[in-house]
Coordinates of C-alpha atoms in Angstrom, one line a residue:
M1 CA 124.6 106.5 130.8
K2 CA 123.4 109.1 133.8
T3 CA 126.9 110.6 133.3
L4 CA 126.5 110.2 129.5
G5 CA 123.2 111.7 130.3
A6 CA 120.8 109.2 128.7
N7 CA 117.2 108.5 129.0
T8 CA 116.5 105.6 127.6
I9 CA 118.0 102.8 126.3
R10 CA 116.7 99.8 124.0
V11 CA 117.9 96.3 125.1
Y12 CA 117.4 94.0 122.3
H13 CA 117.0 90.6 123.3
V14 CA 116.2 89.7 127.5
D15 CA 115.4 87.0 129.3
A16 CA 111.4 87.1 130.3
D17 CA 111.8 84.3 132.8
A18 CA 114.4 86.5 134.1
D19 CA 114.4 88.8 137.2
H20 CA 114.6 92.7 136.4
S21 CA 113.9 94.0 138.4
G22 CA 117.1 95.1 140.2
C23 CA 117.6 96.4 136.6
M24 CA 114.8 98.6 135.9
S25 CA 114.9 100.2 139.4
A26 CA 118.3 100.8 139.0
F27 CA 117.3 102.0 135.6
A28 CA 114.9 104.2 137.2
D29 CA 116.3 105.8 139.8
A30 CA 118.2 107.5 137.2
G31 CA 116.4 109.3 135.1
I32 CA 116.4 106.1 132.6
Y33 CA 113.9 104.3 130.7
T34 CA 113.8 101.1 129.2
L35 CA 112.4 100.1 125.2
I36 CA 112.4 96.5 125.0
D37 CA 112.7 94.3 122.0
M38 CA 110.1 91.6 122.4
D39 CA 111.1 89.2 119.6
S40 CA 114.7 87.3 120.0
F41 CA 116.5 85.0 117.0
D42 CA 114.7 82.1 117.1
T43 CA 111.2 84.2 116.8
Y44 CA 111.3 87.4 114.7
I45 CA 109.0 87.6 112.1
L46 CA 111.5 86.0 108.4
P47 CA 111.4 88.7 106.3
N48 CA 111.8 85.7 103.6
N49 CA 109.5 82.9 104.0
P50 CA 107.3 85.3 106.6
W51 CA 104.3 83.8 109.4
W52 CA 103.1 84.5 112.4
N53 CA 101.9 82.1 114.5
Q54 CA 101.0 81.7 118.4
T55 CA 104.1 80.0 119.2
Q56 CA 106.0 84.0 117.9
F57 CA 102.7 85.0 120.5
D58 CA 103.3 83.2 123.3
A59 CA 107.1 84.4 123.2
Y60 CA 106.6 88.5 122.8
S61 CA 103.2 88.4 125.4
K62 CA 106.0 86.7 128.2
V63 CA 107.6 89.1 127.0
M64 CA 105.7 91.3 127.6
D65 CA 104.4 89.8 131.1
A66 CA 108.0 90.1 132.6
F67 CA 108.4 94.4 131.7
E68 CA 104.7 96.1 132.2
K69 CA 104.9 96.8 135.1
Y70 CA 107.9 98.7 135.5
D71 CA 106.3 102.1 135.7
N72 CA 110.2 103.0 133.4
L73 CA 109.1 101.3 130.3
L74 CA 108.9 102.9 127.8
G75 CA 108.0 101.4 125.2
L76 CA 107.7 97.0 123.1
F77 CA 108.8 96.6 119.9
V78 CA 107.6 93.7 117.9
G79 CA 110.9 93.3 115.2
N80 CA 114.0 94.6 114.1
E81 CA 114.8 95.3 110.9
I82 CA 112.5 92.6 109.2
I83 CA 112.8 94.2 106.1
A84 CA 116.2 94.8 105.2
M85 CA 115.6 94.1 101.3
N86 CA 113.8 96.2 99.4
N87 CA 112.4 92.7 97.6
Q88 CA 110.9 91.7 101.3
S89 CA 108.1 93.8 102.1
L90 CA 105.3 91.3 101.8
A91 CA 106.7 90.6 105.5
A92 CA 104.6 93.8 106.5
P93 CA 101.3 92.7 106.7
Y94 CA 102.8 89.9 109.7
I95 CA 105.0 93.3 111.5
K96 CA 101.3 94.2 111.4
A97 CA 99.2 91.7 112.3
S98 CA 101.9 91.3 114.7
A99 CA 100.7 94.8 115.8
R100 CA 97.7 93.9 116.1
D101 CA 98.2 90.9 119.1
L102 CA 99.6 92.5 121.0
K103 CA 98.2 95.5 121.4
A104 CA 95.3 93.7 121.8
Y105 CA 96.3 91.4 124.4
R106 CA 98.3 94.2 126.4
D107 CA 94.5 96.1 126.8
S108 CA 92.4 91.4 127.4
K109 CA 95.5 92.2 129.8
G110 CA 94.3 95.2 132.0
Y111 CA 98.3 96.8 131.0
R112 CA 98.6 100.4 130.7
K113 CA 98.6 101.2 127.0
I114 CA 102.4 100.5 126.5
P115 CA 103.4 102.0 122.9
I116 CA 104.2 99.0 120.5
G117 CA 105.8 99.7 118.3
Y118 CA 108.4 99.0 115.0
S119 CA 111.9 99.9 114.7
A120 CA 113.1 99.5 110.6
T121 CA 116.5 99.4 107.9
D122 CA 117.2 102.8 106.5
I123 CA 116.5 101.6 102.9
A124 CA 116.2 104.8 100.8
E125 CA 113.2 102.4 98.6
L126 CA 111.1 101.8 100.6
R127 CA 111.8 104.1 103.4
P128 CA 108.9 105.9 103.3
M129 CA 106.5 103.4 102.2
I130 CA 107.4 100.4 105.2
Q131 CA 106.3 104.3 107.9
D132 CA 103.1 104.6 106.3
Y133 CA 102.0 101.2 105.5
L134 CA 102.5 99.9 109.2
T135 CA 100.3 103.6 110.1
C136 CA 97.9 103.7 107.9
G137 CA 94.5 102.5 107.4
G138 CA 92.3 104.5 109.9
N139 CA 92.7 101.0 112.4
A140 CA 94.4 102.3 115.9
S141 CA 94.1 98.5 116.6
E142 CA 96.3 97.1 113.9
N143 CA 98.7 99.9 114.2
I144 CA 101.7 101.4 115.5
D145 CA 102.2 102.7 117.9
F146 CA 105.4 104.8 117.5
Y147 CA 108.2 104.0 114.6
G148 CA 111.7 103.8 114.2
L149 CA 114.8 104.2 111.9
N150 CA 117.8 102.5 111.9
S151 CA 120.2 105.1 110.0
Y152 CA 124.1 105.3 109.2
Q153 CA 123.1 108.0 107.0
W154 CA 125.1 110.9 108.4
C155 CA 128.8 109.7 109.0
D156 CA 131.0 113.0 109.7
P157 CA 132.2 114.9 108.8
T158 CA 129.3 116.1 106.4
D159 CA 126.5 118.1 107.1
Y160 CA 121.7 118.3 107.5
Q161 CA 122.1 118.3 103.6
T162 CA 124.7 116.0 103.0
S163 CA 124.1 113.4 105.4
G164 CA 119.9 113.3 103.8
Y165 CA 119.0 113.7 107.3
S166 CA 116.6 116.6 104.6
N167 CA 114.8 113.7 103.1
L168 CA 114.8 112.3 105.8
E169 CA 112.7 114.9 108.0
E170 CA 111.0 116.2 105.1
Q171 CA 109.1 112.5 105.8
A172 CA 108.3 112.9 108.8
K173 CA 106.8 116.2 108.7
N174 CA 103.4 115.6 111.0
F175 CA 103.4 112.2 111.2
P176 CA 100.8 109.6 113.2
V177 CA 102.7 108.1 115.5
P178 CA 106.6 109.8 117.3
I179 CA 109.2 109.2 115.0
F180 CA 112.6 108.2 116.1
F181 CA 116.3 107.1 115.3
S182 CA 116.1 103.4 117.1
E183 CA 119.8 103.3 116.2
T184 CA 121.9 105.8 114.8
G185 CA 126.1 106.8 115.2
C186 CA 128.2 106.2 112.1
N187 CA 131.7 104.8 113.0
K188 CA 133.4 105.4 109.7
P189 CA 135.7 106.9 108.8
G190 CA 135.5 107.8 112.7
P191 CA 135.4 109.2 115.2
R192 CA 132.1 109.6 116.0
L193 CA 132.1 113.6 116.6
F194 CA 127.1 113.1 116.5
E195 CA 127.1 116.3 115.1
D196 CA 124.4 115.3 113.5
Q197 CA 122.4 115.4 116.7
A198 CA 122.2 119.1 117.0
S199 CA 120.1 118.8 113.7
I200 CA 118.2 115.9 116.0
F201 CA 117.1 118.1 118.7
G202 CA 118.0 120.9 117.2
P203 CA 115.4 123.4 115.0
S204 CA 114.9 121.3 112.1
M205 CA 114.4 118.5 113.0
V206 CA 112.9 118.6 116.8
N207 CA 109.6 119.6 115.5
D208 CA 108.8 116.2 114.1
W209 CA 111.3 113.4 115.8
S210 CA 111.2 112.6 119.6
G211 CA 115.4 111.7 119.6
A212 CA 117.9 109.2 118.9
I213 CA 119.2 106.1 120.0
I214 CA 123.3 105.7 119.7
Y215 CA 124.2 102.2 118.4
E216 CA 125.8 101.2 120.5
W217 CA 126.9 101.3 124.6
I218 CA 129.6 98.6 124.8
E219 CA 132.6 97.9 122.8
E220 CA 131.9 94.9 120.5
S221 CA 134.6 94.3 117.2
N222 CA 131.8 95.9 115.1
N223 CA 134.4 100.2 117.0
Y224 CA 130.7 100.8 117.8
G225 CA 130.7 100.7 121.5
L226 CA 130.5 103.9 123.6
I227 CA 132.3 102.0 127.0
S228 CA 134.7 98.7 127.7
Y229 CA 134.8 96.4 130.7
G230 CA 138.2 95.5 129.5
P231 CA 140.6 94.5 127.0
K232 CA 140.2 92.8 124.7
V233 CA 141.0 89.1 124.6
D234 CA 141.4 85.9 122.4
A235 CA 138.6 85.4 120.7
T236 CA 138.8 81.9 121.5
V237 CA 139.1 82.3 125.5
T238 CA 136.6 81.7 128.1
G239 CA 135.2 82.5 131.7
T240 CA 133.0 84.2 133.4
N241 CA 132.0 87.5 131.5
I242 CA 133.2 86.9 128.9
D243 CA 131.4 86.6 124.6
G244 CA 133.5 86.4 122.0
G245 CA 136.6 88.6 123.2
Y246 CA 135.2 91.2 125.5
T247 CA 134.1 91.4 129.0
R248 CA 130.9 92.3 129.6
A249 CA 131.0 93.0 133.6
G250 CA 132.3 94.9 136.1
K251 CA 133.9 99.1 135.7
P252 CA 133.1 100.7 132.6
T253 CA 135.8 102.6 130.2
P254 CA 134.3 105.8 128.2
V255 CA 135.7 105.1 124.5
S256 CA 137.4 108.1 123.6
P257 CA 136.7 110.4 121.9
D258 CA 132.8 109.3 121.0
F259 CA 131.5 109.6 124.6
S260 CA 133.7 112.2 125.2
N261 CA 131.8 114.1 121.7
L262 CA 128.5 112.6 122.3
S263 CA 128.6 113.9 126.5
K264 CA 129.2 117.1 124.9
Q265 CA 127.2 116.8 122.2
W266 CA 124.1 115.6 124.6
A267 CA 125.0 118.6 127.2
T268 CA 124.6 121.4 125.0
A269 CA 121.2 120.0 123.2
T270 CA 117.9 121.8 124.5
P271 CA 115.0 120.1 122.6
T272 CA 111.4 122.6 123.3
G273 CA 109.0 119.9 122.2
V274 CA 105.1 120.7 122.2
A275 CA 103.0 120.7 125.4
R276 CA 101.3 118.9 125.6
S277 CA 98.5 121.7 126.2
N278 CA 99.9 123.2 122.9
Y279 CA 99.3 119.5 120.7
D280 CA 96.5 119.4 118.0
A281 CA 95.8 116.1 117.0
T282 CA 94.7 117.6 113.7
S283 CA 97.9 119.2 112.6
V284 CA 99.0 115.8 112.0
S285 CA 98.9 113.1 109.5
T286 CA 97.1 109.8 108.7
R287 CA 99.1 108.7 105.9
A288 CA 97.3 106.9 102.9
C289 CA 98.4 103.1 102.7
P290 CA 100.5 102.8 99.9
T291 CA 100.6 101.3 96.6
S292 CA 102.8 98.5 95.6
T293 CA 105.7 100.2 93.1
A294 CA 108.5 98.9 90.4
S295 CA 111.1 99.8 92.9
G296 CA 109.6 97.0 95.5
W297 CA 106.8 97.4 97.7
L298 CA 104.4 94.6 96.6
V299 CA 101.8 95.6 99.4
N300 CA 99.2 96.7 97.6
G301 CA 96.7 98.8 99.8
N302 CA 95.3 97.9 102.6
V303 CA 95.5 94.7 102.1
A304 CA 93.9 92.1 104.8
L305 CA 96.2 91.1 107.4
P306 CA 97.4 87.3 108.5
S307 CA 95.6 86.3 111.1
L308 CA 98.0 84.2 114.1
G309 CA 99.2 80.9 112.8
E310 CA 98.4 81.9 108.6
T311 CA 101.9 81.7 106.9
L312 CA 102.4 83.7 103.2
T313 CA 101.9 81.1 100.2
G314 CA 101.7 83.2 97.8
S315 CA 103.0 87.1 96.3
S316 CA 100.3 89.1 96.9
Y317 CA 97.7 90.2 99.2
S318 CA 94.0 91.3 98.4
S319 CA 92.7 93.9 99.0
A320 CA 91.0 95.5 102.1
P321 CA 88.0 98.4 101.9
S322 CA 90.1 101.5 102.5
A323 CA 91.7 104.2 101.0
T324 CA 94.5 103.3 98.9
G325 CA 97.5 106.3 98.2
T326 CA 101.0 106.6 97.1
A327 CA 104.5 106.9 98.1
N328 CA 107.2 108.0 96.1
P329 CA 111.3 107.0 97.4
S330 CA 112.9 109.7 98.6
A331 CA 115.8 112.3 96.8
S332 CA 118.8 111.1 95.3
E333 CA 121.0 111.2 99.4
T334 CA 123.8 109.5 101.3
Q335 CA 123.5 105.6 101.3
N336 CA 123.5 104.4 104.2
A337 CA 126.8 104.0 105.7
V338 CA 125.2 100.3 107.4
G339 CA 122.7 98.4 105.2
G340 CA 120.2 96.4 107.1
S341 CA 121.6 94.0 109.9
K342 CA 125.3 94.4 109.5
E343 CA 125.9 96.2 112.3
I344 CA 124.4 93.2 115.3
A345 CA 127.8 91.2 113.4
G346 CA 128.8 89.5 117.3
M347 CA 126.5 91.1 118.6
G348 CA 125.6 90.1 122.7
A349 CA 122.6 89.5 124.9
G350 CA 123.5 92.7 127.0
L351 CA 123.9 95.2 124.2
V352 CA 121.5 97.9 125.2
G353 CA 122.0 101.6 122.9
V354 CA 121.4 104.8 123.8
M355 CA 118.4 106.7 123.7
M356 CA 117.9 111.4 124.4
F357 CA 114.7 111.3 124.4
F358 CA 112.4 113.8 125.3
T359 CA 108.8 113.5 123.8
F360 CA 107.0 111.1 126.8
W361 CA 103.8 109.4 124.9
L362 CA 100.3 108.0 127.2

C-alpha cells in the first residue's frame, strides 16, 4: 500500500473483540490512516423496514471502543449503501439517528471528536437529497461529519464531462462537511486507467472533494483487486487463508496493469487543498432539508428523528420545526456502472479499499 501511494484505507467489517494494535501500528508506521465501518451484515440498518435498536447501537459502539485509541483512525461509517433504490429513502432518518446516538456516545466517553459519516450509493435521482438531508437542519449533534459516495460513473475511456463527474462536482460545491469518493474504480470495459484521479485531485474538483478510495485491495471474482496473494483456486477448496477460491495472506503480487496505472496517477497528483489558516467557514453552505419528490425521495423536510428502539411503522414522517427546501435531481449523466451493493459480491471479511486523501479533519 505504501508503494502504491495510499495514505488511507477503508475496512468494511471488523471484529471488535480482536486485538488490532499490530495492524494499526503497521499502518501508522507507513503513514496510513483508517476509515472503519461500524456495521456488519448482521447489524446494518435495513432499507425497506428500517429500525435502530439497542443491539445495533451496542455493536457499533463496541467498534468505536476498539479503535478510538488509535491516532490513525480517521473516521467511522454508520452505514454503507443502505439506500440503494429510490423507494428506500424512508431509511434516511434512521441513518441520521444512528449518527446522532454514536456521536453522543463518543462525547459521553470523553473520546476525541472522531468523525462519523456515511457512505452512499450513487443514485442520480436521489444523490442531492441524501447528501443534503444528512447535513441539513443546523444541528451538528445529528448531522454526519463526512459524506462518502460510491460512484462508478467514470469508466475508462471517458472524460470529466461525459462521465458525469461535472454533475458530481456541481452538487458538491461548498458542501458543509468533507465529501469524498468512498468507492470508485470502474473496471468496465477494462483495463482500469484511473484517469478520474486527475480530475478529483486537479483544478476541476480539488476545491470541494477530499479524495478517493479505490475499490478494492484483494483480487476476487469481481475483478476489482489491486493485488493478489496467489493464483485463483477452485471455489470448493478449503484451507488456511483460502476463502471463495482466493488466498488471503502471504506476499502480495500487484494485479497488472491496474496497480501500476493507479500508482502512476497518484504519483503525478499534486492536490493543494486549503490551509487551515486560510479556511473561511462562511464559504460553505448549510443545505436546506429536501422536500419529498415524485421521483422517490419520501422524507419531507427536517422530520423528527426516530429514538433508539423505534421501528418504521408507516410511509411518512411528521415534520419538525426547521427550515425546509427543495433539491432537484442532476442532469443526465453516465449511468453508474455498478449498481448499489452489486460490487460487493463475494466480499471477504478483510476487504479494504485504498485511498489517496489529502484533507485532515479535527
